[in-house]
PDB file of C-alpha atoms and ligand atoms in Angstrom:
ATOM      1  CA  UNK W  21      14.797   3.372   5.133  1.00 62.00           C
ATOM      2  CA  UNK W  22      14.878  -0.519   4.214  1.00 75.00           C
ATOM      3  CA  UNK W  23      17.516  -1.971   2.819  1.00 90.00           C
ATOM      4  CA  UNK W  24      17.086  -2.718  -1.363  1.00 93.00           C
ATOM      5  CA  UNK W  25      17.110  -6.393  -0.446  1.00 94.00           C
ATOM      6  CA  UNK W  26      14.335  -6.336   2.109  1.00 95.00           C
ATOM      7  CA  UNK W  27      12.338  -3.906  -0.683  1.00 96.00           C
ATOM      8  CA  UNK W  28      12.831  -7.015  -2.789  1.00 97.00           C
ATOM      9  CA  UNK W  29      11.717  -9.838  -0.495  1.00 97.00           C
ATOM     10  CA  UNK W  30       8.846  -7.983   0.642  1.00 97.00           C
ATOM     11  CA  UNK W  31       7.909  -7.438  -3.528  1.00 97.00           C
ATOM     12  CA  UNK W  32       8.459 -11.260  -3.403  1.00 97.00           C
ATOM     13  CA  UNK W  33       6.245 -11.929  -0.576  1.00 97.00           C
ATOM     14  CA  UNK W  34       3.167 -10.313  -1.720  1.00 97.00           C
ATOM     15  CA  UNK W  35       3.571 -11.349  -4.818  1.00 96.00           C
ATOM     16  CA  UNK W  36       3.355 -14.834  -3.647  1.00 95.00           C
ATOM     17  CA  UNK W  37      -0.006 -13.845  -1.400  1.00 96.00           C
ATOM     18  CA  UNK W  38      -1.155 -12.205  -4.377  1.00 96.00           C
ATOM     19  CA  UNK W  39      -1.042 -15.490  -6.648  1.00 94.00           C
ATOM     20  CA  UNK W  40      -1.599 -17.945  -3.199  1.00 93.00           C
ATOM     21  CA  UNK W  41      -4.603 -15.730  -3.105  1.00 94.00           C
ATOM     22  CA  UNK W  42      -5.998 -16.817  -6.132  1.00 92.00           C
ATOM     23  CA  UNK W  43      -6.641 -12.535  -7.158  1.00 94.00           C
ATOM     24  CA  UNK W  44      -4.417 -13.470 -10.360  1.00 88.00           C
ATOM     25  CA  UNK W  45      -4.577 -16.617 -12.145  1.00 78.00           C
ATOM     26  CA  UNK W  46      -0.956 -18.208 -13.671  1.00 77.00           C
ATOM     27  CA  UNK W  47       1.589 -15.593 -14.356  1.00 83.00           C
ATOM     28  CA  UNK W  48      -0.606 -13.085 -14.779  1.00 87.00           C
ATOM     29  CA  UNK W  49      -0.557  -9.749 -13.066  1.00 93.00           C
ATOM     30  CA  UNK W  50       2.534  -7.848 -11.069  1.00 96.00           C
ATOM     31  CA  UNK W  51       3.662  -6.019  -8.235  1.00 97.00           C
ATOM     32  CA  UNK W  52       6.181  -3.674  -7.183  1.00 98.00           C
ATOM     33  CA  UNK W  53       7.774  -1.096  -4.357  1.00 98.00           C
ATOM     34  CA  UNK W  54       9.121   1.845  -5.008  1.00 98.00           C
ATOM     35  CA  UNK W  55      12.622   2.151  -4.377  1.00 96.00           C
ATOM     36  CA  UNK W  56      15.047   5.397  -4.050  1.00 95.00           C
ATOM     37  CA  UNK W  57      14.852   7.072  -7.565  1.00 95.00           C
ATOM     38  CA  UNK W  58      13.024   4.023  -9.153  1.00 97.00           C
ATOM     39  CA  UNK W  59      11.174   1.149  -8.061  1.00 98.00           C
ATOM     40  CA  UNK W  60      11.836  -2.553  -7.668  1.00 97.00           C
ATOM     41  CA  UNK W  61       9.748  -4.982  -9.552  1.00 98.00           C
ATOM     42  CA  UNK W  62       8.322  -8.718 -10.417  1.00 97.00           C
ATOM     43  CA  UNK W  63      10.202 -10.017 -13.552  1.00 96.00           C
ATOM     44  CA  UNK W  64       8.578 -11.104 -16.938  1.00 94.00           C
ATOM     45  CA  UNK W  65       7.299 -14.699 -17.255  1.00 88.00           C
ATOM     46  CA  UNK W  66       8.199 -16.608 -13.779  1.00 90.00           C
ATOM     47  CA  UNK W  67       6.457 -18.316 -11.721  1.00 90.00           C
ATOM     48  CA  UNK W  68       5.954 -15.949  -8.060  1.00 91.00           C
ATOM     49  CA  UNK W  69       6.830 -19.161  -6.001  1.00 89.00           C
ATOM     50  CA  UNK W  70      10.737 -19.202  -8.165  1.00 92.00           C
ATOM     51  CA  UNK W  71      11.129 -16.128  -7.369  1.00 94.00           C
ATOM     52  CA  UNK W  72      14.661 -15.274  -5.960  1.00 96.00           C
ATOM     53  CA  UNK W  73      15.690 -11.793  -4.301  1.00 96.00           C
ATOM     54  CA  UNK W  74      17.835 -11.462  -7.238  1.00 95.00           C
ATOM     55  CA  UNK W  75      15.454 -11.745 -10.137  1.00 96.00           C
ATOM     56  CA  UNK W  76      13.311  -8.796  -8.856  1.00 97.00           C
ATOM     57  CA  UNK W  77      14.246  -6.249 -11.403  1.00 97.00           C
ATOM     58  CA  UNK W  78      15.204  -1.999 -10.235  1.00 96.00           C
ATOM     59  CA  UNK W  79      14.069   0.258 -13.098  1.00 97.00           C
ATOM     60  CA  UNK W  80      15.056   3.642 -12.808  1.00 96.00           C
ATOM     61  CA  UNK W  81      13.839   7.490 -12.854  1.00 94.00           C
ATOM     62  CA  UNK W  82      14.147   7.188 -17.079  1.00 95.00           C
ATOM     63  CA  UNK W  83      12.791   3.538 -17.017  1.00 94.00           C
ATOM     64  CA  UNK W  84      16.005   1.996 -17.582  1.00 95.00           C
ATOM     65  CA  UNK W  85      16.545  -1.522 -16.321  1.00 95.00           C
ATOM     66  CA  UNK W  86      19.291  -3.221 -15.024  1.00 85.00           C
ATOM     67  CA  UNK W  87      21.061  -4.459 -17.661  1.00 85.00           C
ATOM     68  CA  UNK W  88      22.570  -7.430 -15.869  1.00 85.00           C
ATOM     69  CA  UNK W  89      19.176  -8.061 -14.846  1.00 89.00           C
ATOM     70  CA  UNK W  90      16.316  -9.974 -15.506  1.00 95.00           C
ATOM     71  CA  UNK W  91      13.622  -8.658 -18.071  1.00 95.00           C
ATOM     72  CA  UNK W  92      11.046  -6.103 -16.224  1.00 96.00           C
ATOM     73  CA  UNK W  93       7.170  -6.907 -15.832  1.00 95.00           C
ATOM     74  CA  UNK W  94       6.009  -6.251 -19.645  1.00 94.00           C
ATOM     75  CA  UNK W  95       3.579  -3.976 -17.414  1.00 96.00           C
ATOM     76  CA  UNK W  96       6.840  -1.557 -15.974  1.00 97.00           C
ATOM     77  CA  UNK W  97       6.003   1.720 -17.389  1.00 98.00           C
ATOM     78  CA  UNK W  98       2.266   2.321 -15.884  1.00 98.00           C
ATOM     79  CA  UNK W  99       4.212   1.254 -12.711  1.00 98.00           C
ATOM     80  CA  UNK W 100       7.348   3.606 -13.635  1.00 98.00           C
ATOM     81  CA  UNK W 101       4.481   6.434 -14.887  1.00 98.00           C
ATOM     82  CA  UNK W 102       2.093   5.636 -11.498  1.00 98.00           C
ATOM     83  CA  UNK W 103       4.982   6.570  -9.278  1.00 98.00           C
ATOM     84  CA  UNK W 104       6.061   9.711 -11.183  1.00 97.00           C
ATOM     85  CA  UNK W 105       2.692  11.339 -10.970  1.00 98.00           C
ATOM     86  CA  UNK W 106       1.369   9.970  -7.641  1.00 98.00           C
ATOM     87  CA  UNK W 107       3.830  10.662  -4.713  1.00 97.00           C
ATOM     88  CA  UNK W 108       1.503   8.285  -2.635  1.00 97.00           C
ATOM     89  CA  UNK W 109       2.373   5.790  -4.398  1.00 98.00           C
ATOM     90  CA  UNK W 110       4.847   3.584  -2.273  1.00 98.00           C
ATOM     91  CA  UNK W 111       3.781   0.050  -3.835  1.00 98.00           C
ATOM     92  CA  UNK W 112       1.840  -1.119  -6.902  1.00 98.00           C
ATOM     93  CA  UNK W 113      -0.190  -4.243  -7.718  1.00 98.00           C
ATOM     94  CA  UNK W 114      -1.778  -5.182 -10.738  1.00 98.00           C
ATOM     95  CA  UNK W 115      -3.974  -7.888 -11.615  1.00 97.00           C
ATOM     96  CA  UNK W 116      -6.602  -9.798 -13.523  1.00 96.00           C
ATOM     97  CA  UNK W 117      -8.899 -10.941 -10.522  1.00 97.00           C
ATOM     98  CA  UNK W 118     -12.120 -12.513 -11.365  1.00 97.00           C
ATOM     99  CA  UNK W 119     -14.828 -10.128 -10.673  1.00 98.00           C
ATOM    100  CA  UNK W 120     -12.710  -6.811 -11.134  1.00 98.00           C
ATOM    101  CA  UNK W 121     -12.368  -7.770 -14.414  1.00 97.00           C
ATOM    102  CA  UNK W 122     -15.737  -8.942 -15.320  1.00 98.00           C
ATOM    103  CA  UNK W 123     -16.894  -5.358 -14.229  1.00 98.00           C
ATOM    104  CA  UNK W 124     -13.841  -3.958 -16.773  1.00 98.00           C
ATOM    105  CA  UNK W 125     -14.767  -6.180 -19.305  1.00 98.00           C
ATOM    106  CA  UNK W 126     -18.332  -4.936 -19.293  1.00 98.00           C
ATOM    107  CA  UNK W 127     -16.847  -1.195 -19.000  1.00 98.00           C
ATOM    108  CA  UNK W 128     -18.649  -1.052 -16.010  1.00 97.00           C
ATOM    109  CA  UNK W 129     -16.961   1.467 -13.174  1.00 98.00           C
ATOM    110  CA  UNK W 130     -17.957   0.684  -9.051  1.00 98.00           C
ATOM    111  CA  UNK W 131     -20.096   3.017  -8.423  1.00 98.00           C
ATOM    112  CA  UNK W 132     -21.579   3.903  -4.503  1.00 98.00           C
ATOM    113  CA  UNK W 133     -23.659   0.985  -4.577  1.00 98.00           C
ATOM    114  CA  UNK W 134     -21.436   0.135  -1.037  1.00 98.00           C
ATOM    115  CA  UNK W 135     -20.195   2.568   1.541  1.00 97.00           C
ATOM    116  CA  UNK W 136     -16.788   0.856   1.089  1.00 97.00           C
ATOM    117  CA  UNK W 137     -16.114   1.746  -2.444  1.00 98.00           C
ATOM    118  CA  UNK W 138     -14.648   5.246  -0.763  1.00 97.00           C
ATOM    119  CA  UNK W 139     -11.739   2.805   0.585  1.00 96.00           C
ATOM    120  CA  UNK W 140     -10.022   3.680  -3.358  1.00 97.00           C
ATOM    121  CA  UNK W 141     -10.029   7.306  -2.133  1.00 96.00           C
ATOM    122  CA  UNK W 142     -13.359   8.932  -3.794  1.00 97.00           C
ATOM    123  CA  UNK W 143     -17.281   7.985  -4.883  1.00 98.00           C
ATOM    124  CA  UNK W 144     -16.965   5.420  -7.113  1.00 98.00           C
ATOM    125  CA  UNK W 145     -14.218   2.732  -8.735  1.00 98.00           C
ATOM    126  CA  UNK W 146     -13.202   4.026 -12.644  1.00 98.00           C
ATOM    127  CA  UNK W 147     -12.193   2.470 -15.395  1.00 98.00           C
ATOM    128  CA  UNK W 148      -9.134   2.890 -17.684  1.00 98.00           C
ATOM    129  CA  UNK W 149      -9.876   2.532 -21.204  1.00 98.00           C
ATOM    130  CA  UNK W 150      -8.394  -0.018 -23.247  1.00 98.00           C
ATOM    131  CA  UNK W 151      -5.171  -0.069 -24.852  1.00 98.00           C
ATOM    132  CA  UNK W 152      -2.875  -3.369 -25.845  1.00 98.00           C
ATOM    133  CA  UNK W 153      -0.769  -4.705 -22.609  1.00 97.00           C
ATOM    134  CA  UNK W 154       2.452  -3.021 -22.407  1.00 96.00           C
ATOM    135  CA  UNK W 155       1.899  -0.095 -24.048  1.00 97.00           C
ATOM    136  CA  UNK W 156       2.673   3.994 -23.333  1.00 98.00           C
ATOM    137  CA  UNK W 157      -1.144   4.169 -24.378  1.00 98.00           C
ATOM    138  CA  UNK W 158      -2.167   1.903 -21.588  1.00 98.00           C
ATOM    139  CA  UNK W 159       0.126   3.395 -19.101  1.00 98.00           C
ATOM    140  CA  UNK W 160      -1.449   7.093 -19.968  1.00 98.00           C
ATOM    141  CA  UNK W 161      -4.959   5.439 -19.667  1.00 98.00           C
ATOM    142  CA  UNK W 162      -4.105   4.180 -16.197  1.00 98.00           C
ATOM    143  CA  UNK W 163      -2.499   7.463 -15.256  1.00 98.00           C
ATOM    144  CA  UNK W 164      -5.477   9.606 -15.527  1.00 98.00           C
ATOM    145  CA  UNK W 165      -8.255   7.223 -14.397  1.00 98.00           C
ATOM    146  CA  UNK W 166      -5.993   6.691 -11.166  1.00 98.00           C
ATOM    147  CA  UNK W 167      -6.636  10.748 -10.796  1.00 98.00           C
ATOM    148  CA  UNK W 168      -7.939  10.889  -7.385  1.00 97.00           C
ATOM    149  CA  UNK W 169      -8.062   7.436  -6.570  1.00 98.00           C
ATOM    150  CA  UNK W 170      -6.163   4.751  -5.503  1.00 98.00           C
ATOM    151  CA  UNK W 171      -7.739   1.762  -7.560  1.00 98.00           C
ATOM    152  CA  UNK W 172      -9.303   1.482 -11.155  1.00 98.00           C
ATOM    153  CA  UNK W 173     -10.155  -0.796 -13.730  1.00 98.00           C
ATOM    154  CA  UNK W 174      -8.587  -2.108 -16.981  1.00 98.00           C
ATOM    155  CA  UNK W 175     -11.247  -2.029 -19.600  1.00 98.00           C
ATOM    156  CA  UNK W 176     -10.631  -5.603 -20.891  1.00 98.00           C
ATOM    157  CA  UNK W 177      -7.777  -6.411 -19.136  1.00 97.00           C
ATOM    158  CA  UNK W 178      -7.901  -6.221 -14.929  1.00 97.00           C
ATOM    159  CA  UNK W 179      -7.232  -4.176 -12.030  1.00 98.00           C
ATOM    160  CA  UNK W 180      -4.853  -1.763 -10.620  1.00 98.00           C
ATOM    161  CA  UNK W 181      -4.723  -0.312  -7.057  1.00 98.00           C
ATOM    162  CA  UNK W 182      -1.212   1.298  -4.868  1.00 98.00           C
ATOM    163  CA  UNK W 183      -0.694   2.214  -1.062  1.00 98.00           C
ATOM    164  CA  UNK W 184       1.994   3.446   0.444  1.00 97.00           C
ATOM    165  CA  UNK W 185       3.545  -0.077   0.092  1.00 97.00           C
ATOM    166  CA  UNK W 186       3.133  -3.009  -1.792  1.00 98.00           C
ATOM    167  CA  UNK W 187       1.257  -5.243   0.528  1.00 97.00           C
ATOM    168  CA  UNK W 188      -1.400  -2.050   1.287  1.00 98.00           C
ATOM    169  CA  UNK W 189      -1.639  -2.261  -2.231  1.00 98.00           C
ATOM    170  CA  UNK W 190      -2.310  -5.708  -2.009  1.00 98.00           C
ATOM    171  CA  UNK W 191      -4.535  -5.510   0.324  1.00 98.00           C
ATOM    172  CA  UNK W 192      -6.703  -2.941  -1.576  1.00 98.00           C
ATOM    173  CA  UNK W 193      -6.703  -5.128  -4.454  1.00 98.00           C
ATOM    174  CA  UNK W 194      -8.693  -7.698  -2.160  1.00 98.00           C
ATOM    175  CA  UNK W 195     -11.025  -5.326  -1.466  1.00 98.00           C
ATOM    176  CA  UNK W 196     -11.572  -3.920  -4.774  1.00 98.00           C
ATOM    177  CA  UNK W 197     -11.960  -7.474  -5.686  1.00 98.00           C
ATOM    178  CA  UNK W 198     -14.693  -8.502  -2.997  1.00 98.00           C
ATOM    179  CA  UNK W 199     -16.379  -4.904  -4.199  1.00 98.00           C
ATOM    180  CA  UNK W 200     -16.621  -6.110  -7.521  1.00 98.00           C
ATOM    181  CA  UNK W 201     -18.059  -9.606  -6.292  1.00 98.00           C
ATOM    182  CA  UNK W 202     -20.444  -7.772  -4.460  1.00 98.00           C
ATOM    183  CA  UNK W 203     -21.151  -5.764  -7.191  1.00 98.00           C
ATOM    184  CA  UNK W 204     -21.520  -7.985  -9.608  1.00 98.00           C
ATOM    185  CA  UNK W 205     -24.657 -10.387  -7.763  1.00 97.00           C
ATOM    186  CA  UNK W 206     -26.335  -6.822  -6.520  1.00 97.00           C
ATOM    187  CA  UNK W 207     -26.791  -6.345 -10.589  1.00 96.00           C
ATOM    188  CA  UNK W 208     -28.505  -9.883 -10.955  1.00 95.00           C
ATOM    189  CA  UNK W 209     -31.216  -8.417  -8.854  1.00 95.00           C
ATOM    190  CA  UNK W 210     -31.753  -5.376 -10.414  1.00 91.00           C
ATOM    191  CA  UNK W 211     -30.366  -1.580 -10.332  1.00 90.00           C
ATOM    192  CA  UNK W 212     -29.160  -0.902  -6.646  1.00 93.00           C
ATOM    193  CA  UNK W 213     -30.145   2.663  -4.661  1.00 94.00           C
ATOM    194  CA  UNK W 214     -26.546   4.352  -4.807  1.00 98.00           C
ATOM    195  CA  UNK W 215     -25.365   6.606  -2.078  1.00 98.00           C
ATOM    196  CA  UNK W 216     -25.411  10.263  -2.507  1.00 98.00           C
ATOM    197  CA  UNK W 217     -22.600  12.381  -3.183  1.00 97.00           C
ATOM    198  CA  UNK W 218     -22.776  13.718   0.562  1.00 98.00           C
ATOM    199  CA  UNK W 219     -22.987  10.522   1.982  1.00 98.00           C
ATOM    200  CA  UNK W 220     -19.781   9.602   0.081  1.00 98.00           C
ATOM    201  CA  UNK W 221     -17.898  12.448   1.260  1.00 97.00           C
ATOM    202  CA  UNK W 222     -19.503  11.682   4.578  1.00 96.00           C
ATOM    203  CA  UNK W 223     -17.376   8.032   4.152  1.00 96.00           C
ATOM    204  CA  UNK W 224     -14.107   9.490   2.702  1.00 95.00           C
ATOM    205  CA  UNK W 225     -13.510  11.539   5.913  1.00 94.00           C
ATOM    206  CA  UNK W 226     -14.567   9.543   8.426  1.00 94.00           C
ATOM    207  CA  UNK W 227     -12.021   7.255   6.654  1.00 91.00           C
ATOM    208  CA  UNK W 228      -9.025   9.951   6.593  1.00 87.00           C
ATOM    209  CA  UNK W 229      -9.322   9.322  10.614  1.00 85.00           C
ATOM    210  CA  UNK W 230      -9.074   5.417  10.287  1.00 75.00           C
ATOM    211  CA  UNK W 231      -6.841   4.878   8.001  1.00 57.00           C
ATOM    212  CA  UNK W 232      -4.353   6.670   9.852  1.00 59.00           C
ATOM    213  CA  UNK W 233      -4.669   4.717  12.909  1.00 52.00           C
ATOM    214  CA  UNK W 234      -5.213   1.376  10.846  1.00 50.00           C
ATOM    215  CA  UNK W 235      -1.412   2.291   9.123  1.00 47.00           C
ATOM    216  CA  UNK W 236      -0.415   2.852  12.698  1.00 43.00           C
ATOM    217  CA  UNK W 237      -1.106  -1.392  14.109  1.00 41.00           C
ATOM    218  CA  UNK W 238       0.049  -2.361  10.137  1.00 39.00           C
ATOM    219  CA  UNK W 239       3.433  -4.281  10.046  1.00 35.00           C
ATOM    220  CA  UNK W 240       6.213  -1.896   8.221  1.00 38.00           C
TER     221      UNK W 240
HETATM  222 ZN1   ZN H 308      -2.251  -7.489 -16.950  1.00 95.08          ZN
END
């Protein structure tokens, strides 16, 4: 197990690729790890490159954050509810990337326009419905659009994926993200042939196979 202060480096670190990255403009979006009977994560309203070990914030099984802390993510409890329902869930990143959130903007899920859209875990990309930032609502939205996948959309808002750590989750977020590019010029042309529901399921297991050798040659 790592220690709590490499947990918060590393929640430091791809928070910093995240916004290097350009996949969330300003302040905007967060990330965290989960972290014995909690989860460690990015504090309200600073800058990613400020960020010190010490300002990453632990919130607890009941939500509760340190006290002595700083103030969580305004964004904590889909994070806090995400790990309670999903035990898969190792890391979390959310944010308000350009094309992801066109698509959620336009209510538009991914569907299998692209054989990669399986990399969320099923046939298409969803998308939460809207509720105000920060809110139980939202969290509950998120919560049962996440239901057999690893990534959906924020109607009006952004983009949520998790992995078994935060920088998988990252790195899903780039690929949702390039999906949703992709996506997004296919439509200018007109309605794209999707895949078929077999050829889907054809994707998702080969990809059981890979992704278990691609974890294998990923840093820890
Ligand atoms: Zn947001």
């Amino acid at each position: 197990m790592k220690s709590e202060n490499h947990i918060r480096q590393m929640v430091i670190e791809t928070a910093c690729a995240m916004s290097n990255s350009g996949l969330s403009p300003g302040r905007s979006g967060n990330v965290s790890q989960r972290h014995e009977d909690g989860f460690l994560i990015t504090p309200s309203g600073m800058a990613y490159s400020e960020l010190q070990p010490a300002d990453i914030v632990f919130v607890d099984e009941q939500g509760r954050a340190d006290e002595n802390g700083r103030e969580p993510s305004s964004e904590w409890r889909f994070h806090h509810d995400i790990y309670r329902q999903y035990e898969a869930a190792g890391g979390i990143v959310h944010c308000h990337s350009r094309f992801a959130t066109v698509l959620a903007c336009c209510n538009r899920e991914i569907p299998s326009f692209h054989y990669m859209v399986a990399v969320a875990g099923g046939k298409k990309i969803p998308v939460a419905p809207y509720a105000l930032f920060g809110t139980q609502s939202l969290s509950d939205h998120v919560v049962a659009a996440l239901e057999g996948y690893r990534a959906c959309l924020m109607q009006h808002h952004g983009l949520v994926t998790y992995g078994d750590r935060a920088s998988a989750a990252l790195e899903l977020a780039h690929e949702v993200e390039q999906l949703a590019a992709q996506y997004v010029s296919v439509l200018q042309l007109g309605s794209p042939a999707l895949l078929s529901d077999r050829q889907m399921e054809e994707v998702i297991e080969r990809f059981k196979t890979y992704g278990k050798s691609a974890q294998k040659g990923g840093q820890g």
